[in-house]
Coordinates of C-alpha atoms and ligand atoms in Angstrom, one line a residue:
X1 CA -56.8 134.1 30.0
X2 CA -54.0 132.4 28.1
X3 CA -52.6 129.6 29.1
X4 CA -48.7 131.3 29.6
X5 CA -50.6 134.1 31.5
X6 CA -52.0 131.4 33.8
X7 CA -49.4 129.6 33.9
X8 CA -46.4 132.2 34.7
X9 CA -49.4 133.6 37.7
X10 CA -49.2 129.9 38.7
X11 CA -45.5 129.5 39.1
X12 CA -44.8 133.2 40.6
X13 CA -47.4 133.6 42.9
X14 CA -48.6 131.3 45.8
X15 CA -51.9 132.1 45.4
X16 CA -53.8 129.9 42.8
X17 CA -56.5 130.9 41.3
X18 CA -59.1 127.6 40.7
X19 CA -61.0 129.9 37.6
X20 CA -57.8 130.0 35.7
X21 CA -56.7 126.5 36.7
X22 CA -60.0 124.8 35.7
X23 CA -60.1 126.8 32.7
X24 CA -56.7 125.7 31.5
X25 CA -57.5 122.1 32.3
X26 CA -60.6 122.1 30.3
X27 CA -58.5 124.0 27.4
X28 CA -56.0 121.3 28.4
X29 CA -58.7 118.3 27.7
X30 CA -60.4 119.7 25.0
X31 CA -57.4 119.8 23.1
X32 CA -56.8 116.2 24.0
X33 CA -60.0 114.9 22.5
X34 CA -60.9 118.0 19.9
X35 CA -57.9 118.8 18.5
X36 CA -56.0 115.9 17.5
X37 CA -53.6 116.8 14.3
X38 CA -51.7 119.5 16.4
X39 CA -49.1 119.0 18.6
X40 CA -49.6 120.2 21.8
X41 CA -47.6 123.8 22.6
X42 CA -45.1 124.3 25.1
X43 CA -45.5 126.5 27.9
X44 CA -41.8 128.8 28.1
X45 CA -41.5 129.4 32.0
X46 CA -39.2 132.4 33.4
X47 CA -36.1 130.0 33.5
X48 CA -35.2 130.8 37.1
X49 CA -34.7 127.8 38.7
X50 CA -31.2 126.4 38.9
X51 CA -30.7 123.1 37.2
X52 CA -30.0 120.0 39.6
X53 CA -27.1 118.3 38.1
X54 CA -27.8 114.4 39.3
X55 CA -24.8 112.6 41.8
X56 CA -22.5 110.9 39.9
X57 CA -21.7 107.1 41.1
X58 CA -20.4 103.9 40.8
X59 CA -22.3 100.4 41.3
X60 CA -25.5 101.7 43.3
X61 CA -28.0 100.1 45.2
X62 CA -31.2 101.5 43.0
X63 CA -34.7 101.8 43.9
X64 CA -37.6 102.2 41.9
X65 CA -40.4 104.1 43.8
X66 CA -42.9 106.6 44.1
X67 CA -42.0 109.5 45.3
X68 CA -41.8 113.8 45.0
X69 CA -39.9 116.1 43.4
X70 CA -40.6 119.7 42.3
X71 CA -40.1 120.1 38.7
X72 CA -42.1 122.9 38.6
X73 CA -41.0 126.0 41.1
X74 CA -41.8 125.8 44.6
X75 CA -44.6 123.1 43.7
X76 CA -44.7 119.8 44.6
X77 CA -45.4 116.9 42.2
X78 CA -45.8 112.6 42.9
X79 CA -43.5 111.6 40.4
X80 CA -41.6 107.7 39.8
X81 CA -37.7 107.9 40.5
X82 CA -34.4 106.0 41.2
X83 CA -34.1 107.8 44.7
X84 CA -36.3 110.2 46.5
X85 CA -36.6 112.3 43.7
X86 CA -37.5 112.3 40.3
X87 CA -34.6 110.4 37.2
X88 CA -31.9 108.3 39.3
X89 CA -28.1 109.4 39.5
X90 CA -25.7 109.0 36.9
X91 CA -24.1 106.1 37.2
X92 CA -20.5 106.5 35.9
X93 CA -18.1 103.4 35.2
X94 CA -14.6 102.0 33.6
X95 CA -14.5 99.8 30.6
X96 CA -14.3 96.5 32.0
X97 CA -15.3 97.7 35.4
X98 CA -17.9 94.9 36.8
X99 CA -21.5 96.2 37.3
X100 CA -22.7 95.1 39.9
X101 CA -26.2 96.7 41.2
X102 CA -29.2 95.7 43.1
X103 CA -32.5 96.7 42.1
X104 CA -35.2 96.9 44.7
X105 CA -39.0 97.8 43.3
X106 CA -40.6 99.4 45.8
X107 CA -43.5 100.4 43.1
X108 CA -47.1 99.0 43.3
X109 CA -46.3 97.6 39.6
X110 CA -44.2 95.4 37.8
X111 CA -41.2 97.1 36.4
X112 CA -37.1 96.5 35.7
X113 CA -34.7 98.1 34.3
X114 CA -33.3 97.7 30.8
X115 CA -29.4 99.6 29.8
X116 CA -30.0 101.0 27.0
X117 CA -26.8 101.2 24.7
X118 CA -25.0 99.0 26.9
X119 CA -23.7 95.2 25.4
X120 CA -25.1 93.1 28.1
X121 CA -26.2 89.4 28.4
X122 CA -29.5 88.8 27.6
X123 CA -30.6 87.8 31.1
X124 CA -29.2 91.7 32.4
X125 CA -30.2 93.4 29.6
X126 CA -33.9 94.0 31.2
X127 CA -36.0 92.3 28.3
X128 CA -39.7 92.5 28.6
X129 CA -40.4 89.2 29.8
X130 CA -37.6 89.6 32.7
X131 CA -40.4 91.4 35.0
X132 CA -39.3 92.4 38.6
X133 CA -42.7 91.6 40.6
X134 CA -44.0 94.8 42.7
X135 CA -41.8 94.3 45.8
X136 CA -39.0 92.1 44.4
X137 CA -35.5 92.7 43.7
X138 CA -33.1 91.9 41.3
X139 CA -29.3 92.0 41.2
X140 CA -28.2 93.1 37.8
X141 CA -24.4 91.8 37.6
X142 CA -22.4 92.4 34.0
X143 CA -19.1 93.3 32.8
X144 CA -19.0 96.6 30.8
X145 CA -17.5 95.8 27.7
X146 CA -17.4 98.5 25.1
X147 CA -16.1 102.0 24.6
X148 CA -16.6 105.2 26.4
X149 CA -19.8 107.0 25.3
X150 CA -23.5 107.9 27.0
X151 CA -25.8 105.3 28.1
X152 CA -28.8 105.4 29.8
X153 CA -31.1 103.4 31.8
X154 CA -34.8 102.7 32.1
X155 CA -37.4 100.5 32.8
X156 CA -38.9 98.0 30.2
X157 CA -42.1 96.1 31.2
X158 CA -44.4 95.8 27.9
X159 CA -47.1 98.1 27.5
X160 CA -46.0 100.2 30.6
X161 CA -42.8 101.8 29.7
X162 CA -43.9 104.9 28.6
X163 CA -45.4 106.0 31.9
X164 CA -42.2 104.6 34.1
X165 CA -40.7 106.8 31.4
X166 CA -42.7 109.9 31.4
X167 CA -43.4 109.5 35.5
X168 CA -39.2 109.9 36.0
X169 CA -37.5 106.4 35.8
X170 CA -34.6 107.0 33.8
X171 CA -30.7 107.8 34.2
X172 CA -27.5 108.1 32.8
X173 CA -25.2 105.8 32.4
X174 CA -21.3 107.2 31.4
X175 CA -19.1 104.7 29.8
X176 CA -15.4 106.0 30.9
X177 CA -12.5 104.3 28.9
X178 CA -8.5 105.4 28.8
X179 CA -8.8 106.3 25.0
X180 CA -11.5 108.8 25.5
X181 CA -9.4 110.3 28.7
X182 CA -6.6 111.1 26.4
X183 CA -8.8 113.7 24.9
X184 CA -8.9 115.7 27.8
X185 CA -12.6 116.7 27.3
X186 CA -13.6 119.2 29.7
X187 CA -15.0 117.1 32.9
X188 CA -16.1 117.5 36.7
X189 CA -18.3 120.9 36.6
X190 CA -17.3 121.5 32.8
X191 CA -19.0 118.2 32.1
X192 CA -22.6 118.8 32.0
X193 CA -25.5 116.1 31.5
X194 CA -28.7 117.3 30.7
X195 CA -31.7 114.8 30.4
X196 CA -34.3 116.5 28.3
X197 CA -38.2 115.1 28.8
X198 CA -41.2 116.8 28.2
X199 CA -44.1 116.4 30.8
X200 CA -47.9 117.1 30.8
X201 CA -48.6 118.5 34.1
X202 CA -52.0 119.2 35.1
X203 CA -53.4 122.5 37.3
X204 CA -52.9 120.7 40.4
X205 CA -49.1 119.9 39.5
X206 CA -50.0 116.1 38.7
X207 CA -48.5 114.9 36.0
X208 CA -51.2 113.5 33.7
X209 CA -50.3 110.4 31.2
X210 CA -53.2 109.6 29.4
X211 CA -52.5 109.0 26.0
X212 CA -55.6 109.3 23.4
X213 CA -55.8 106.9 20.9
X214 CA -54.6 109.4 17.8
X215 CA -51.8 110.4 20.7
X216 CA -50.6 106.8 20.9
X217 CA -50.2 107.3 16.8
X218 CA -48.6 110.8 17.1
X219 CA -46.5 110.5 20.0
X220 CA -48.1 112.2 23.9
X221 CA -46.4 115.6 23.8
X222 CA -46.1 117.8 26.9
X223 CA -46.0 121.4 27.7
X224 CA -43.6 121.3 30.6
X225 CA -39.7 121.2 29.0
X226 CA -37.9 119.6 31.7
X227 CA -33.8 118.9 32.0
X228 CA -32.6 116.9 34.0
X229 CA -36.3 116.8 36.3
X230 CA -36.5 120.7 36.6
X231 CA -38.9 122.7 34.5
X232 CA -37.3 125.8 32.9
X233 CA -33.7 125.8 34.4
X234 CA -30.9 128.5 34.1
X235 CA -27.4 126.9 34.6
X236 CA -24.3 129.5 35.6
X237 CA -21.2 129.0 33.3
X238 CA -17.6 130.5 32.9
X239 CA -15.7 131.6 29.8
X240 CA -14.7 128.4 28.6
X241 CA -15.6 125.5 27.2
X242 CA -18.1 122.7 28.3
X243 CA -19.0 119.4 27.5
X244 CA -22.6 118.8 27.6
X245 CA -23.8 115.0 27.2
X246 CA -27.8 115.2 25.7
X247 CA -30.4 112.6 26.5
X248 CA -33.3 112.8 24.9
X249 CA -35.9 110.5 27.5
X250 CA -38.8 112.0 26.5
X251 CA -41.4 109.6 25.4
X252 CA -42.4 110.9 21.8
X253 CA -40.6 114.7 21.5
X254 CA -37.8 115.2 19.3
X255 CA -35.4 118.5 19.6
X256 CA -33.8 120.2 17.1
X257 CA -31.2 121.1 19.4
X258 CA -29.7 124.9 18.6
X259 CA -28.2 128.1 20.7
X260 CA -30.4 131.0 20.5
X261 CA -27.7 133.2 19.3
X262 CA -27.3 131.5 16.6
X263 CA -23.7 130.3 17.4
X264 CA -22.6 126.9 16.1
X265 CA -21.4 124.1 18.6
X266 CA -19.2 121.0 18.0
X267 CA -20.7 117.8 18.0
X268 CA -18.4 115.0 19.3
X269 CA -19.8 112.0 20.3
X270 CA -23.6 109.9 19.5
X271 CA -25.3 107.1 21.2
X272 CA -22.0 104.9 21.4
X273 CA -19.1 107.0 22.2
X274 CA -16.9 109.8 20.5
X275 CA -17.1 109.9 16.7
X276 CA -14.0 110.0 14.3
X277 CA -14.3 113.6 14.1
X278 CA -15.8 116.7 15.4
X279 CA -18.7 118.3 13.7
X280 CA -19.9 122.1 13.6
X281 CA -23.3 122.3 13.6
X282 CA -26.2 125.1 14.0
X283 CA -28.7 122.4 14.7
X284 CA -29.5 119.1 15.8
X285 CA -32.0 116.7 15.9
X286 CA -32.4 114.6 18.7
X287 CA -35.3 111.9 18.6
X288 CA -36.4 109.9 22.0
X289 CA -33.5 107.4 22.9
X290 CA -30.8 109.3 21.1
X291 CA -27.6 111.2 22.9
X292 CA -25.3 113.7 21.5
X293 CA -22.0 114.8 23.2
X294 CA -21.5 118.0 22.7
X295 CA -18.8 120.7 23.3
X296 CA -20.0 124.4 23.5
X297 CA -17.7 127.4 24.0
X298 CA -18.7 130.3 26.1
X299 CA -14.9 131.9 26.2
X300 CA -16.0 135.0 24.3
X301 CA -19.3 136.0 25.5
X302 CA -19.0 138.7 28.4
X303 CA -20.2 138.6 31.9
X304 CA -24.1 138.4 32.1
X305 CA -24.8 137.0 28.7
X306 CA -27.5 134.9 28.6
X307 CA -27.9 131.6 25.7
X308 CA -31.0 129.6 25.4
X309 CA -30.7 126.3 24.1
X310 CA -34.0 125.9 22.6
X311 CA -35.4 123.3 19.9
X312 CA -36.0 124.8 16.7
X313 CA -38.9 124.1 14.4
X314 CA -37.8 121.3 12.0
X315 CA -40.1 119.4 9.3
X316 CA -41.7 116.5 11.0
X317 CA -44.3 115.9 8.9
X318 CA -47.7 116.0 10.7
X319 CA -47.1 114.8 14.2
X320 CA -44.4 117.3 15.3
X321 CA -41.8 120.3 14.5
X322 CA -43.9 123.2 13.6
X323 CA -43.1 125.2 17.2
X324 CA -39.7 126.8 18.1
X325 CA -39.0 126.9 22.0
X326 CA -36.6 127.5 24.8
X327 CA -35.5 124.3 26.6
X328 CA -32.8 126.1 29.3
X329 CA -30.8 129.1 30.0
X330 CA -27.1 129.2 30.4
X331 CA -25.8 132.7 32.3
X332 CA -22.0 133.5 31.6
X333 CA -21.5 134.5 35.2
X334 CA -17.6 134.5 35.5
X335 CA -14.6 134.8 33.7
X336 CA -12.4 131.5 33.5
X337 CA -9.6 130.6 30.9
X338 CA -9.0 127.3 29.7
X339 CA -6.3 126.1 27.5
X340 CA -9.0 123.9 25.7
X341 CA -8.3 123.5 22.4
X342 CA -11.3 120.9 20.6
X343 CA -9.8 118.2 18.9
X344 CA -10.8 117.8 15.4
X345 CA -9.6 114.1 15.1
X346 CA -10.9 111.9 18.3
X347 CA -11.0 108.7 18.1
X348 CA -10.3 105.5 14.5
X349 CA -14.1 104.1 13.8
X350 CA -13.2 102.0 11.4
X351 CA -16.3 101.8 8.9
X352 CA -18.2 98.3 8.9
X353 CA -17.9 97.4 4.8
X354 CA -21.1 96.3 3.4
X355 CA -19.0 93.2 1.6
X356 CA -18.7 91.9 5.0
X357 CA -22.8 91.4 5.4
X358 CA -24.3 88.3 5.2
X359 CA -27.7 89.0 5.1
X360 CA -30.1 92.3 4.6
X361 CA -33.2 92.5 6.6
X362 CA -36.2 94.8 5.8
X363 CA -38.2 96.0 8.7
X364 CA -41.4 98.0 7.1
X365 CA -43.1 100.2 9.3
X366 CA -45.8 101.2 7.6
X367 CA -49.2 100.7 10.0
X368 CA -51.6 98.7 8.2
X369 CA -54.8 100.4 9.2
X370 CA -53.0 104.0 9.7
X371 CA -54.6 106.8 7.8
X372 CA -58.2 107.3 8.4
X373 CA -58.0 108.5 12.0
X374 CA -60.5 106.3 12.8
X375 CA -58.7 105.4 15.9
X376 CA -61.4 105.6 18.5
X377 CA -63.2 102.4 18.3
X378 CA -60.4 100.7 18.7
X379 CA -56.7 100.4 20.4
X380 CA -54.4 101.3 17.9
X381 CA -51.8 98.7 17.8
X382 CA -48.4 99.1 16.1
X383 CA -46.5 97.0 14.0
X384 CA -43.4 96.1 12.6
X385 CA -43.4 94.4 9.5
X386 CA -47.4 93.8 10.0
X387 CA -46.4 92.4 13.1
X388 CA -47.4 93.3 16.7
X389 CA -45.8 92.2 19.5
X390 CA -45.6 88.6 21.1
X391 CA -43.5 88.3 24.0
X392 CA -43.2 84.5 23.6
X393 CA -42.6 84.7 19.2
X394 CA -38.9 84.7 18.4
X395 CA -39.2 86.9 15.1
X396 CA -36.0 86.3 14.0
X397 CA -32.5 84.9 14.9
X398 CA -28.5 86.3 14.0
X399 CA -25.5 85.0 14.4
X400 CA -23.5 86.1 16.8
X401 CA -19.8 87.2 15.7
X402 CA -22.2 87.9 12.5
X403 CA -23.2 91.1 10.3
X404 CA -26.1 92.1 8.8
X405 CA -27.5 95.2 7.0
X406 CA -31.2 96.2 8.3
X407 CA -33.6 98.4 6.6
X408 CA -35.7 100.8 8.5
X409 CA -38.4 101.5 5.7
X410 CA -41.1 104.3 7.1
X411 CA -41.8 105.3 3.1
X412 CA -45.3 105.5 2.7
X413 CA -46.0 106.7 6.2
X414 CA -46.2 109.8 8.5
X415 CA -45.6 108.7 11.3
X416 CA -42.1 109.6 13.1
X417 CA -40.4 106.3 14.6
X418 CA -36.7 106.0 16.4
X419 CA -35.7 102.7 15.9
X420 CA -34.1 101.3 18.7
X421 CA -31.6 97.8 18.8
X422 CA -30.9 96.3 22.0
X423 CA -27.7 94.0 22.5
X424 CA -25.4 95.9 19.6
X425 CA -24.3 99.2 18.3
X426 CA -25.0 99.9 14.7
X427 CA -23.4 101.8 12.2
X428 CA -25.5 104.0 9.3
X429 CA -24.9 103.6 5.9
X430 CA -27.4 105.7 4.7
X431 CA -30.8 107.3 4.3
X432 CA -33.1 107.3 1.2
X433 CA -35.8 110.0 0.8
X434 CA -36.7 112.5 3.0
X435 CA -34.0 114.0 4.8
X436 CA -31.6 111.9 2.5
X437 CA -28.7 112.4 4.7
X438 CA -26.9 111.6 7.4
X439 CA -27.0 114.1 10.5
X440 CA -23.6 114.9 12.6
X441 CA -24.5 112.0 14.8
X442 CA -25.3 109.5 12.7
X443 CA -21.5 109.1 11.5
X444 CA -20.6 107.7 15.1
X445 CA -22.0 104.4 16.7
X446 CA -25.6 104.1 17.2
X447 CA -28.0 102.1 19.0
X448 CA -31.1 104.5 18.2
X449 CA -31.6 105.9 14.8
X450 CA -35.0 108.3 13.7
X451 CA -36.3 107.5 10.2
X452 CA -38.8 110.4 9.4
X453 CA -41.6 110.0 7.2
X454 CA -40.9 109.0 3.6
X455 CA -37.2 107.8 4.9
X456 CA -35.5 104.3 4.3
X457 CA -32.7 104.1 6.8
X458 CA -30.1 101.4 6.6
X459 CA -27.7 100.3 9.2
X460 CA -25.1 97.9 9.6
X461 CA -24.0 95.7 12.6
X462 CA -21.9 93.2 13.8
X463 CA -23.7 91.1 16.5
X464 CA -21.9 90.2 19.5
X465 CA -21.1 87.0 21.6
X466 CA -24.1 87.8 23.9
X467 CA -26.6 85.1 23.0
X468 CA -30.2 85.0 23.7
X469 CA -32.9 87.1 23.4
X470 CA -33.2 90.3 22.6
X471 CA -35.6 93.1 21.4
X472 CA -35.8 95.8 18.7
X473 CA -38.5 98.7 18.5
X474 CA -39.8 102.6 18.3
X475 CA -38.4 104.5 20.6
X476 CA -41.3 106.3 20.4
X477 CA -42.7 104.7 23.8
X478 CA -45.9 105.3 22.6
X479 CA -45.6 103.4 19.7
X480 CA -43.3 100.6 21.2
X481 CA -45.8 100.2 24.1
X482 CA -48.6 99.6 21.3
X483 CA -47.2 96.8 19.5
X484 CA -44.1 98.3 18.0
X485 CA -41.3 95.6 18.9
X486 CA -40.0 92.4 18.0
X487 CA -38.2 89.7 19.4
X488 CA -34.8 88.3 18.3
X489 CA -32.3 86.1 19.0
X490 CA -28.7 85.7 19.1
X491 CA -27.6 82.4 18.5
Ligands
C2O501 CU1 -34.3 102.7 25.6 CU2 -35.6 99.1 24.5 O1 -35.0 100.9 25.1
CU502 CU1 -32.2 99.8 24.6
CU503 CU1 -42.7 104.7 16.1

C-alpha cells in the first residue's frame, strides 16, 4: 500500500487497520536510517478540515504544558502548547504598550520563552541561560518599542528548542502602530495569520521527534503540513481582498510560498513590519523564523473556486526543494465588495548607508567536518565560525547606538541555514552567489535572513540601547540546537 493510500484510509475511516499502520511506520523508519540524502515527502490530505484561526489578545497569562489537540481529523494527538491546545494565541499589542505577561511552566522540563523579532532587554528577551525550572514561573515585563510588523514567540532552552518547537510552543505576536493603521490593511476576519509547521506524526497519531544524526545536518522534515495546528485545512473567503501574516515555525522546512492558479500576490511586509513598497510576486520563499505579510485578492474568482496555497519546488541544494505540495485550501464561498485599493507606497525605510558602519564582521558557516556523512559515530555538532556553543563565552561585543555590517558566508557548503539576530532588526545589503539577489522580503527589516548554499549574505544593523547579552544562530533548530549559536554582547 502506499503511504497516501494508508494514510487518506486512516484519516476517513474510523477503522484502523494495524497492517497498513505498521507497515507505514517501518517504511516511515527505514527511511529515517536507510535513506538519508532525501527529504522526506509530504503526505497531501483531503483539505477538509476548517482552519482554527488562534484568539487574538492582549497581555496574557501563558502556560507552557502538555496537552491535546487534533491536528490530524478526528484523531487525537499529546502535543506542547500555550493553552490547552496546541501554538498559543496571538498576542496583539500597541507600540509603546507595556508587556506585561506571566509565564507559568507546567512542563516536566526546563523551558522559557524567547520574542523573537521583538527589541527587548536582555533579561526578557528569553536567552538560553534565562531557564524557567519545570514548575516555575516567570513574569516577562517590557515596553514594546518598535514598529508595527509580525512577531512571534517561542521557547529557547539550549539543545531543546527544536522539540518545544516541533511539539507546538510557538505564537504570534502583532506589533500594532498608528502609521501602519493609516494603511487601512484589510483586518478582523480579512486579516488572516497562518502559522505553517511541518510535523512527523507516527501511525498511532504521536508525533515522533527523533532527529538522526545526518537529519540534525539536513534539517528533520515532516510529512504532516500543518497551519496554524491543523493538518490540511480549507479556509472559506469572500471576493475581496485579505491580509495574510505567514510564519514559518517549522523547525528545518522552507516554503516557496505560491497560489496554485498561478496568480501573483502582493507582498507587503517581512520580519519587521511593512516595507517601502509593495511587491508582486508568483513565489516566495520562506525559511524557518521568517514572516511575510501578504495581501491576496480573491475579488474576481466566482463562487466555489477553490486556491491552494502550496510550496513550490525551489533549488535547495541537497537537503530540500525538489517536491511541490499543497499547504491549505481557500474556498471563495461568498460574494463581498471592498473598496480596497493596495497601496503601492507604505511606509519611509530609510536605507542604513554602509559609510555609517564601523566595523564588518564575518560569520563562516562552513562545518568543519561536514562532507563525508560519516555522522554516526558521533553527534554532529555545528559551528559558527569553527565555533560551537558555550553558554558562558561572550563571542563578541557591539556597541550599542552602534552599526556594523555582518557577513553570513555559507560558500563552500550545502547546507541550508536561516540566520537569526536576537535584540535588533537588520537590513540586507546584499547576497553574493547563489541566488545573488534579494527576494521581495529581504528589502524590508529583518531579523531572520536564509543564506543558501554557495551564498554570502550581508546585512547591516544599528544596535540598540538594550545592553547585555544576546544570541545569534540557525534558525534551522536543528542546527542551532547542535552547536549553531553564539553569544554577544551589547555594551
Ligand atoms: Cu526564533 Cu533565537 O529564535
Ligand atoms: Cu529571536
Ligand atoms: Cu543552519
Amino acid at each position: 500500500m502506499q503511504r497516501r493510500q494508508f494514510i487518506k484510509l486512516a484519516s476517513t475511516t474510523t477503522a484502523f487497520t494495524a497492517v497498513g499502520g505498521i507497515g507505514w511506520l517501518l517504511q516511515s523508519c527505514k527511511k529515517d536510517k536507510m535513506d538519508m540524502s532525501k527529504s522526506i515527502s509530504v503526505i497531501e490530505g483531503s483539505f477538509d478540515t476548517a482552519i482554527a484561526i488562534p484568539a487574538i489578545v492582549s497581555n496574557p497569562s501563558l502556560t507552557a504544558k502538555s496537552t491535546t489537540a487534533s491536528i490530524i481529523k478526528g484523531k487525537t494527538s499529546r502535543v506542547f502548547g500555550y493553552q490547552d491546545n496546541i501554538l498559543g494565541p496571538t498576542i496583539k499589542m500597541m507600540n509603546g504598550a507595556n508587556a506585561n505577561i506571566n509565564f507559568q511552566n507546567n512542563l516536566a522540563e526546563e523551558t522559557n520563552i524567547h520574542w523573537h523579532g521583538l527589541l527587548v532587554p536582555a533579561n526578557m528577551d528569553g536567552h538560553p541561560e534565562n531557564i524557567v525550572q519545570a514548575g516555575s514561573s516567570f513574569n516577562f515585563n517590557y515596553q514594546i518599542n518598535q514598529r508595527a510588523g509580525t512577531y512571534w514567540y517561542h521557547p529557547h532552552p539550549h539543545g531543546k528548542t527544536s522539540h518545544q518547537v516541533f511539539m507546538g510552543l510557538a505564537g504570534m505576536f502583532i506589533v500594532n502602530d498608528i502609521e501602519e493603521a493609516g494603511l487601512n490593511l484589510p483586518a478582523n476576519d480579512y486579516e488572516i495569520p497562518l502559522v505553517i509547521q511541518d510535523k512527523r506524526i507516527y501511525f498511532d497519531y504521536s508525533l515522533n521527534y527523533s532527529p538522526t544524526s545526518d537529519e540534525v545536518m539536513t534539517g528533520y522534515l515532516g510529512q504532516y503540513i500543518c497551519v496554524n495546528g491543523i493538518y490540511s485545512p480549507y479556509h472559506k473567503v469572500a471576493t475581496r481582498w485579505y491580509r495574510v501574516r505567514v510564519l514559518n515555525g517549522s523547525t528545518a522546512r522552507i516554503y516557496n510560498l505560491s497560489l496554485s492558479n498561478g496568480a501573483s500576490y502582493t507582498v507587503i511586509g517581512a520580519d519587521g513590519g511593512v516595507l517601502a513598497t509593495a511587491e508582486n510576486v508568483n513565489n516566495l520563499l520562506l525559511a524557518p523564523g521568517e514572516r511575510a505579510d501578504i495581501l491576496i485578492d480573491f475579488s474576481s474568482y466566482t463562487i466555489g473556486t477553490e486556491i491552494f496555497l502550496q510550496s513550490n519546488s525551489f533549488n535547495g541544494g541537497t537537503a530540500q526543494g525538489n517536491d511541490n505540495f499543497k499547504i491549505m485550501k481557500f474556498i471563495v464561498d461568498r460574494q463581498e465588495t471592498d473598496s480596497f485599493i493596495a497601496p503601492s507606497s507604505l511606509s519611509a525605510i530609510v536605507p542604513i548607508s554602509v559609510t555609517q558602519s564601523s566595523y564588518n564582521r564575518n560569520f563562516d558557516l562552513k562545518q568543519a567536518d561536514h562532507g563525508g556523512h560519516s555522522g554516526m559515530n558521533m553527534a554532529m555538532q555545528h559551528t559558527i565560525n569553527g565555533k560551537s556553543f558555550d553558554m558562558s563565552r561572550i563571542d563578541f561585543s557591539v556597541n550599542a547606538g552602534a552599526t556594523e555590517i555582518w557577513t553570513f558566508d555559507n560558500s563552500g557548503s550545502d547546507e541550508i541555514h536561516p540566520m537569526h539576530i536576537h535584540g535588533v532588526q537588520f537590513q540586507v545589503l546584499d547576497r553574493t552567489g547563489g541566488r545573488n539577489t534579494l527576494i521581495a522580503t529581504e528589502k524590508g527589516w529583518k531579523d531572520t535572513v536564509l543564506v543558501m548554499p554557495q551564498e554570502k549574505v550581508r546585512v547591516i544593523m544599528t544596535f540598540p540601547q538594550n545592553k547585555g547579552k544576546f544570541v545569534l544562530h540557525c534558525h534551522n533548530l536543528e542546527h542551532e540546537d547542535s552547536g549553531m549559536m553564539l553569544n554577544y554582547e551589547i555594551i
